[in-house]
PDB file of C-alpha atoms in Angstrom:
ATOM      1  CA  UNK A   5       0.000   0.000   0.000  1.00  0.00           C
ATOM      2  CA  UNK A   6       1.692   3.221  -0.874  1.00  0.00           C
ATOM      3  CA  UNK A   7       1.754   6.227   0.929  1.00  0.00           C
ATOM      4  CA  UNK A   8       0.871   9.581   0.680  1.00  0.00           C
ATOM      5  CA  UNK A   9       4.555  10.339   0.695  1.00  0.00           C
ATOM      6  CA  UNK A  10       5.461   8.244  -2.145  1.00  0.00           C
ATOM      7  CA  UNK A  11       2.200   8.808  -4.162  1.00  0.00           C
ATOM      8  CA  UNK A  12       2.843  12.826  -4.001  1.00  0.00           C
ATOM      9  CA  UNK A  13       6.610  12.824  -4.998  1.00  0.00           C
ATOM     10  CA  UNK A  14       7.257  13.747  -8.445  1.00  0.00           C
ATOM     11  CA  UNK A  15      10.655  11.900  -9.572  1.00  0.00           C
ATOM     12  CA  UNK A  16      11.003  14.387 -12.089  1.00  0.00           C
ATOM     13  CA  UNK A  17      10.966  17.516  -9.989  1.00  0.00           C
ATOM     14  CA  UNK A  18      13.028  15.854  -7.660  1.00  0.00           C
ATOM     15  CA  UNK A  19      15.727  15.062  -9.701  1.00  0.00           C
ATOM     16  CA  UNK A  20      15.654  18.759 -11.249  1.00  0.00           C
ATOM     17  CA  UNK A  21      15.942  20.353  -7.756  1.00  0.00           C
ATOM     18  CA  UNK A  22      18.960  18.033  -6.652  1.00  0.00           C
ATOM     19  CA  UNK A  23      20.908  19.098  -9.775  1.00  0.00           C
ATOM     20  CA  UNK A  24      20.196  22.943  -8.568  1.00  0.00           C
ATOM     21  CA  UNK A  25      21.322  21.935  -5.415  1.00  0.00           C
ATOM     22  CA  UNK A  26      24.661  20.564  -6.879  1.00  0.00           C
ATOM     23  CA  UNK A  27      25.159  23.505  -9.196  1.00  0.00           C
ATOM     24  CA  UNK A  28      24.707  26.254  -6.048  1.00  0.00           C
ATOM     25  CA  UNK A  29      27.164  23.399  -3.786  1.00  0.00           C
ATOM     26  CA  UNK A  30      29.970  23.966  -6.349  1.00  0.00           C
ATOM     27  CA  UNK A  31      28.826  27.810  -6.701  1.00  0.00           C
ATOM     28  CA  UNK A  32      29.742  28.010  -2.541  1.00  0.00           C
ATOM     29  CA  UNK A  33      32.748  25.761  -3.031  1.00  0.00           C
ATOM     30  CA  UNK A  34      34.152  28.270  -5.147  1.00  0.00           C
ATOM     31  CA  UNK A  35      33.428  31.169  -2.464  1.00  0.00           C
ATOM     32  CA  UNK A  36      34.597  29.286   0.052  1.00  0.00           C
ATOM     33  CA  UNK A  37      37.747  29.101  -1.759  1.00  0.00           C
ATOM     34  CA  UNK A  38      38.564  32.870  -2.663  1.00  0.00           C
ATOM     35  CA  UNK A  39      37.481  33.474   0.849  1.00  0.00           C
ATOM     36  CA  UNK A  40      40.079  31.118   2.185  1.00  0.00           C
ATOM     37  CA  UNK A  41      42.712  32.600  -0.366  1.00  0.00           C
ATOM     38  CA  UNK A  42      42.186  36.005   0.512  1.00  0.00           C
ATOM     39  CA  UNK A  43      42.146  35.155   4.591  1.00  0.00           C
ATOM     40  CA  UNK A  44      45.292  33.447   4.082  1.00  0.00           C
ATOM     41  CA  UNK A  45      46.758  36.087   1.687  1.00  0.00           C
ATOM     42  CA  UNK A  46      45.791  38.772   4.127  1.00  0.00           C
ATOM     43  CA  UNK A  47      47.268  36.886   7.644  1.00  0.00           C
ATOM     44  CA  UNK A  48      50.312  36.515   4.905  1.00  0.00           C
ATOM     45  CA  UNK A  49      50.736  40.010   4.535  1.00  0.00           C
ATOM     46  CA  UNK A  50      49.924  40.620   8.564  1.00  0.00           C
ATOM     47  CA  UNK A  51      53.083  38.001   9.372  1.00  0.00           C
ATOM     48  CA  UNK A  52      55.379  39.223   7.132  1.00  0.00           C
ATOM     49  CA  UNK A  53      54.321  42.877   8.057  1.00  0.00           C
ATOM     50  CA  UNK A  54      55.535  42.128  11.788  1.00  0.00           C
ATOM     51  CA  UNK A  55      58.357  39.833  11.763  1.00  0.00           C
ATOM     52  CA  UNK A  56      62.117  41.030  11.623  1.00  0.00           C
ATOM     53  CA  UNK A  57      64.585  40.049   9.258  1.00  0.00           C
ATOM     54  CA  UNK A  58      67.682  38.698  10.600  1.00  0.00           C
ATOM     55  CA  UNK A  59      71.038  37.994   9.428  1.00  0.00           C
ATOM     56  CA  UNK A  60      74.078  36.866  10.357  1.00  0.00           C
ATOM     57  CA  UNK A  61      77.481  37.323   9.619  1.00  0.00           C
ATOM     58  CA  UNK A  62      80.721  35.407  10.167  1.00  0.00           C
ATOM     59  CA  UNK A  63      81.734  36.289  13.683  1.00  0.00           C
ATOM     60  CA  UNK A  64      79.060  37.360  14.998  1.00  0.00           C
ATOM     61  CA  UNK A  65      77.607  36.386  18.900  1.00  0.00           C
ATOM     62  CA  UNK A  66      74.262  34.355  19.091  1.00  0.00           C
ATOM     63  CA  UNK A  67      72.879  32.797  21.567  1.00  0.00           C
ATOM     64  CA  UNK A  68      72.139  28.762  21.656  1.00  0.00           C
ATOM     65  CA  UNK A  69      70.853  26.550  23.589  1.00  0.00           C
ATOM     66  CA  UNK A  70      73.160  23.895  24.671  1.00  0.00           C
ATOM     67  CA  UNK A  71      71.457  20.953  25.911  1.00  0.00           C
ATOM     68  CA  UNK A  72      73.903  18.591  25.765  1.00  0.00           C
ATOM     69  CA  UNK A  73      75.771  20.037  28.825  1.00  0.00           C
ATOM     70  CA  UNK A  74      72.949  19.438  31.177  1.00  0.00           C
ATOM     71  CA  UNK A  75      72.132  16.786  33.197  1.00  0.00           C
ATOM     72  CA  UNK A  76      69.328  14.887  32.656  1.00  0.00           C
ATOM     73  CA  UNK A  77      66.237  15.533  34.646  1.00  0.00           C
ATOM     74  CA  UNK A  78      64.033  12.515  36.071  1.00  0.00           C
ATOM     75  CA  UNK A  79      62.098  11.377  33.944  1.00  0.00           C
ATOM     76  CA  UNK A  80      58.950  11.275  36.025  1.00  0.00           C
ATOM     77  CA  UNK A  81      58.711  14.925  36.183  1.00  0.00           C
ATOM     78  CA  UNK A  82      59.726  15.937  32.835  1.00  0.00           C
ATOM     79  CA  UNK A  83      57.783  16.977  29.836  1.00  0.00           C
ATOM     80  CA  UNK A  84      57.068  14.297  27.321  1.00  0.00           C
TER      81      UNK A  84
END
């Protein structure tokens, strides 16, 4: 016994309103993808806007660490 569900559904509609729905998915996929390019290309800019440009030359002092000279911590304690 059908139901009223199945009897009212027209197959044809259906399938015309699932390809809209496919055309407007890839329609957002491609927004969502300039929006993604331009956030990254704008916390690019942001980074590079803030961080310093080093260089060194033959000579100069730096600081390192220098783990090798210290003794080794228990292990129970430590950081993993």
């Amino acid at each position: 016994m059908p139901t009223l569900r199945t009897t009212e559904i027209d197959m044809v509609q259906n399938d015309e309103a699932l390809e809209i729905n496919l055309d407007i998915l890839e329609e957002k996929r491609e927004q969502a993808a300039i929006h993604e390019a331009r956030s990254k290309e704008k916390m690019e800019k942001y980074y590079n806007s803030k961080v310093r440009n080093t260089s060194f030359k033959p000579g100069d002092l730096v600081y390192r660490n220098n783990d090798a000279s210290h003794t080794k911590d228990s292990v129970k304690l430590s950081p993993k």
